[in-house]
PDB file of C-alpha atoms in Angstrom:
ATOM      1  CA  MET A   1     102.704  69.127 103.335  1.00  0.00           C
ATOM      2  CA  THR A   2      99.074  68.632 104.175  1.00  0.00           C
ATOM      3  CA  ASP A   3      96.625  71.492 103.661  1.00  0.00           C
ATOM      4  CA  GLU A   4      95.857  71.800 107.371  1.00  0.00           C
ATOM      5  CA  ARG A   5      99.557  72.472 108.037  1.00  0.00           C
ATOM      6  CA  LEU A   6      99.747  75.293 105.458  1.00  0.00           C
ATOM      7  CA  ILE A   7      98.257  78.777 105.715  1.00  0.00           C
ATOM      8  CA  ASP A   8      98.164  80.063 102.150  1.00  0.00           C
ATOM      9  CA  THR A   9      97.945  83.918 101.962  1.00  0.00           C
ATOM     10  CA  VAL A  10      98.426  86.777  99.593  1.00  0.00           C
ATOM     11  CA  ALA A  11      99.794  90.193 100.512  1.00  0.00           C
ATOM     12  CA  TRP A  12      99.970  93.714  99.125  1.00  0.00           C
ATOM     13  CA  VAL A  13     103.427  95.256  99.126  1.00  0.00           C
ATOM     14  CA  ARG A  14     103.011  99.052  99.218  1.00  0.00           C
ATOM     15  CA  ILE A  15     106.262 100.953  99.621  1.00  0.00           C
ATOM     16  CA  GLU A  16     106.420 104.765  99.891  1.00  0.00           C
ATOM     17  CA  ASP A  17     109.558 106.732 100.770  1.00  0.00           C
ATOM     18  CA  GLY A  18     111.498 103.577 101.685  1.00  0.00           C
ATOM     19  CA  ARG A  19     108.815 102.330 104.062  1.00  0.00           C
ATOM     20  CA  ILE A  20     106.312  99.470 103.734  1.00  0.00           C
ATOM     21  CA  LEU A  21     102.651  99.640 104.762  1.00  0.00           C
ATOM     22  CA  CYS A  22     101.734  97.274 107.573  1.00  0.00           C
ATOM     23  CA  ALA A  23      98.470  96.711 109.412  1.00  0.00           C
ATOM     24  CA  ARG A  24      97.498  95.398 112.848  1.00  0.00           C
ATOM     25  CA  PRO A  25      94.221  93.567 112.948  1.00  0.00           C
ATOM     26  CA  ARG A  26      91.793  94.218 115.838  1.00  0.00           C
ATOM     27  CA  GLY A  27      92.564  92.028 118.833  1.00  0.00           C
ATOM     28  CA  LYS A  28      96.136  91.291 117.711  1.00  0.00           C
ATOM     29  CA  ASP A  29      99.416  92.741 118.910  1.00  0.00           C
ATOM     30  CA  VAL A  30     101.384  91.946 115.716  1.00  0.00           C
ATOM     31  CA  PHE A  31     101.585  93.923 112.493  1.00  0.00           C
ATOM     32  CA  TYR A  32     101.283  92.149 109.133  1.00  0.00           C
ATOM     33  CA  ILE A  33     101.743  93.002 105.466  1.00  0.00           C
ATOM     34  CA  PRO A  34      98.073  93.725 104.431  1.00  0.00           C
ATOM     35  CA  GLY A  35      96.255  90.812 102.809  1.00  0.00           C
ATOM     36  CA  GLY A  36      94.857  87.491 103.874  1.00  0.00           C
ATOM     37  CA  LYS A  37      93.642  84.012 103.103  1.00  0.00           C
ATOM     38  CA  ARG A  38      91.728  83.032  99.989  1.00  0.00           C
ATOM     39  CA  GLU A  39      88.099  82.008 100.225  1.00  0.00           C
ATOM     40  CA  GLY A  40      86.938  78.986  98.276  1.00  0.00           C
ATOM     41  CA  GLY A  41      88.487  78.768  94.816  1.00  0.00           C
ATOM     42  CA  GLU A  42      89.645  82.380  94.657  1.00  0.00           C
ATOM     43  CA  THR A  43      92.764  83.170  92.636  1.00  0.00           C
ATOM     44  CA  ASP A  44      95.600  85.187  94.107  1.00  0.00           C
ATOM     45  CA  LEU A  45      94.273  88.279  92.293  1.00  0.00           C
ATOM     46  CA  GLN A  46      90.700  87.879  93.508  1.00  0.00           C
ATOM     47  CA  THR A  47      91.914  87.330  97.049  1.00  0.00           C
ATOM     48  CA  LEU A  48      94.240  90.335  96.946  1.00  0.00           C
ATOM     49  CA  LEU A  49      91.539  92.716  95.624  1.00  0.00           C
ATOM     50  CA  ARG A  50      88.934  91.534  98.138  1.00  0.00           C
ATOM     51  CA  GLU A  51      91.226  91.566 101.180  1.00  0.00           C
ATOM     52  CA  ILE A  52      92.735  94.952 100.566  1.00  0.00           C
ATOM     53  CA  GLU A  53      89.374  96.550 100.010  1.00  0.00           C
ATOM     54  CA  GLU A  54      88.041  94.874 103.201  1.00  0.00           C
ATOM     55  CA  GLU A  55      91.089  95.939 105.261  1.00  0.00           C
ATOM     56  CA  LEU A  56      92.137  99.311 103.948  1.00  0.00           C
ATOM     57  CA  THR A  57      89.104 100.570 102.025  1.00  0.00           C
ATOM     58  CA  VAL A  58      90.920 101.117  98.750  1.00  0.00           C
ATOM     59  CA  ALA A  59      90.492  99.466  95.339  1.00  0.00           C
ATOM     60  CA  LEU A  60      93.600  97.974  93.833  1.00  0.00           C
ATOM     61  CA  LEU A  61      93.921  98.449  90.063  1.00  0.00           C
ATOM     62  CA  PRO A  62      94.082  94.860  88.650  1.00  0.00           C
ATOM     63  CA  GLU A  63      96.036  95.929  85.541  1.00  0.00           C
ATOM     64  CA  THR A  64      98.916  97.162  87.771  1.00  0.00           C
ATOM     65  CA  VAL A  65      99.223  94.030  89.921  1.00  0.00           C
ATOM     66  CA  ALA A  66     102.754  92.522  89.769  1.00  0.00           C
ATOM     67  CA  HIS A  67     104.200  89.509  91.605  1.00  0.00           C
ATOM     68  CA  VAL A  68     107.075  90.386  93.919  1.00  0.00           C
ATOM     69  CA  GLY A  69     107.810  86.957  95.388  1.00  0.00           C
ATOM     70  CA  THR A  70     106.440  84.083  97.431  1.00  0.00           C
ATOM     71  CA  TYR A  71     107.782  83.306 100.870  1.00  0.00           C
ATOM     72  CA  GLU A  72     107.296  80.487 103.367  1.00  0.00           C
ATOM     73  CA  ALA A  73     108.167  80.337 107.051  1.00  0.00           C
ATOM     74  CA  VAL A  74     107.193  78.400 110.125  1.00  0.00           C
ATOM     75  CA  HIS A  75     104.430  80.172 111.981  1.00  0.00           C
ATOM     76  CA  GLY A  76     104.252  80.684 115.730  1.00  0.00           C
ATOM     77  CA  PRO A  77     104.555  78.098 118.434  1.00  0.00           C
ATOM     78  CA  GLU A  78     102.628  75.384 116.587  1.00  0.00           C
ATOM     79  CA  ALA A  79     105.331  73.036 115.260  1.00  0.00           C
ATOM     80  CA  GLY A  80     105.031  72.306 111.598  1.00  0.00           C
ATOM     81  CA  LEU A  81     102.542  75.099 110.767  1.00  0.00           C
ATOM     82  CA  VAL A  82     103.789  77.008 107.733  1.00  0.00           C
ATOM     83  CA  VAL A  83     102.627  80.302 106.246  1.00  0.00           C
ATOM     84  CA  ARG A  84     103.017  80.844 102.496  1.00  0.00           C
ATOM     85  CA  MET A  85     102.686  84.463 101.475  1.00  0.00           C
ATOM     86  CA  SER A  86     102.457  85.391  97.762  1.00  0.00           C
ATOM     87  CA  CYS A  87     103.313  89.077  97.552  1.00  0.00           C
ATOM     88  CA  TYR A  88     102.166  91.626  94.957  1.00  0.00           C
ATOM     89  CA  THR A  89     102.594  95.295  94.280  1.00  0.00           C
ATOM     90  CA  ALA A  90      99.710  97.298  92.789  1.00  0.00           C
ATOM     91  CA  ASP A  91      98.500 100.871  92.396  1.00  0.00           C
ATOM     92  CA  TYR A  92      95.277 101.804  94.054  1.00  0.00           C
ATOM     93  CA  ARG A  93      92.282 104.168  93.864  1.00  0.00           C
ATOM     94  CA  GLY A  94      90.863 105.783  96.993  1.00  0.00           C
ATOM     95  CA  THR A  95      92.197 106.852 100.348  1.00  0.00           C
ATOM     96  CA  LEU A  96      93.964 104.454 102.653  1.00  0.00           C
ATOM     97  CA  ALA A  97      91.924 104.050 105.846  1.00  0.00           C
ATOM     98  CA  VAL A  98      91.543 101.253 108.408  1.00  0.00           C
ATOM     99  CA  SER A  99      88.342  99.261 108.278  1.00  0.00           C
ATOM    100  CA  SER A 100      86.478  97.568 111.141  1.00  0.00           C
ATOM    101  CA  GLU A 101      88.905  94.609 110.805  1.00  0.00           C
ATOM    102  CA  ILE A 102      92.037  96.710 111.318  1.00  0.00           C
ATOM    103  CA  GLU A 103      93.086  98.485 114.523  1.00  0.00           C
ATOM    104  CA  GLU A 104      95.831 100.560 112.960  1.00  0.00           C
ATOM    105  CA  MET A 105      98.165 100.858 110.028  1.00  0.00           C
ATOM    106  CA  ALA A 106     101.776 102.041 110.046  1.00  0.00           C
ATOM    107  CA  TRP A 107     104.699 102.594 107.666  1.00  0.00           C
ATOM    108  CA  PHE A 108     107.661 100.390 108.690  1.00  0.00           C
ATOM    109  CA  GLY A 109     111.306 100.607 107.810  1.00  0.00           C
ATOM    110  CA  TYR A 110     113.793  97.780 108.099  1.00  0.00           C
ATOM    111  CA  ALA A 111     114.444  98.690 111.747  1.00  0.00           C
ATOM    112  CA  ASP A 112     110.873  97.589 112.476  1.00  0.00           C
ATOM    113  CA  ARG A 113     111.472  94.073 111.087  1.00  0.00           C
ATOM    114  CA  ALA A 114     111.159  92.433 114.544  1.00  0.00           C
ATOM    115  CA  LEU A 115     107.570  93.703 114.806  1.00  0.00           C
ATOM    116  CA  VAL A 116     106.262  91.454 111.959  1.00  0.00           C
ATOM    117  CA  PRO A 117     105.938  87.655 111.735  1.00  0.00           C
ATOM    118  CA  PRO A 118     108.767  85.455 110.313  1.00  0.00           C
ATOM    119  CA  VAL A 119     107.282  85.185 106.784  1.00  0.00           C
ATOM    120  CA  ASP A 120     106.991  88.997 106.579  1.00  0.00           C
ATOM    121  CA  GLN A 121     110.564  89.319 107.797  1.00  0.00           C
ATOM    122  CA  LEU A 122     111.734  87.348 104.713  1.00  0.00           C
ATOM    123  CA  LEU A 123     110.055  89.969 102.526  1.00  0.00           C
ATOM    124  CA  PHE A 124     111.669  92.781 104.559  1.00  0.00           C
ATOM    125  CA  ASP A 125     115.101  91.146 103.952  1.00  0.00           C
ATOM    126  CA  ASP A 126     114.604  90.986 100.178  1.00  0.00           C
ATOM    127  CA  LEU A 127     113.249  94.530 100.001  1.00  0.00           C
ATOM    128  CA  VAL A 128     116.182  95.990 101.871  1.00  0.00           C
ATOM    129  CA  GLU A 129     118.683  94.004  99.801  1.00  0.00           C
ATOM    130  CA  ALA A 130     117.012  95.338  96.619  1.00  0.00           C
ATOM    131  CA  GLY A 131     117.230  98.920  97.983  1.00  0.00           C
ATOM    132  CA  HIS A 132     113.461  99.424  98.299  1.00  0.00           C
ATOM    133  CA  LEU A 133     113.258  99.520 102.103  1.00  0.00           C
ATOM    134  CA  ARG A 134     115.387 101.653 104.344  1.00  0.00           C
TER     135      ARG A 134
END
């Protein structure tokens, strides 16, 4: 697959009380697992730390970061465009709050699965199967 057909992202999986944290960027009507695309030669860890601080104003603790899984799904109406999302859990320092990039954040259960993109839905499926999401 050519690079221009792949959107390579990282995401922070934060689950509390059986619900996962999701965020809706300004100007969008869809919620996503918080995270984003790497810049330049960033590693997954560097991207994750930067994106979460930019979006939710908290600092992830690098020593607690753990890979959950990597998912791929076709994205939107553009045929052949694929999103790859490498997902990580991590503890954080600070208070969760939306930044200027994010319109709102919400805690979703499995019943909210239809409100997130296809690649996020794959994560929801795995989390409910493992008993982490209700």
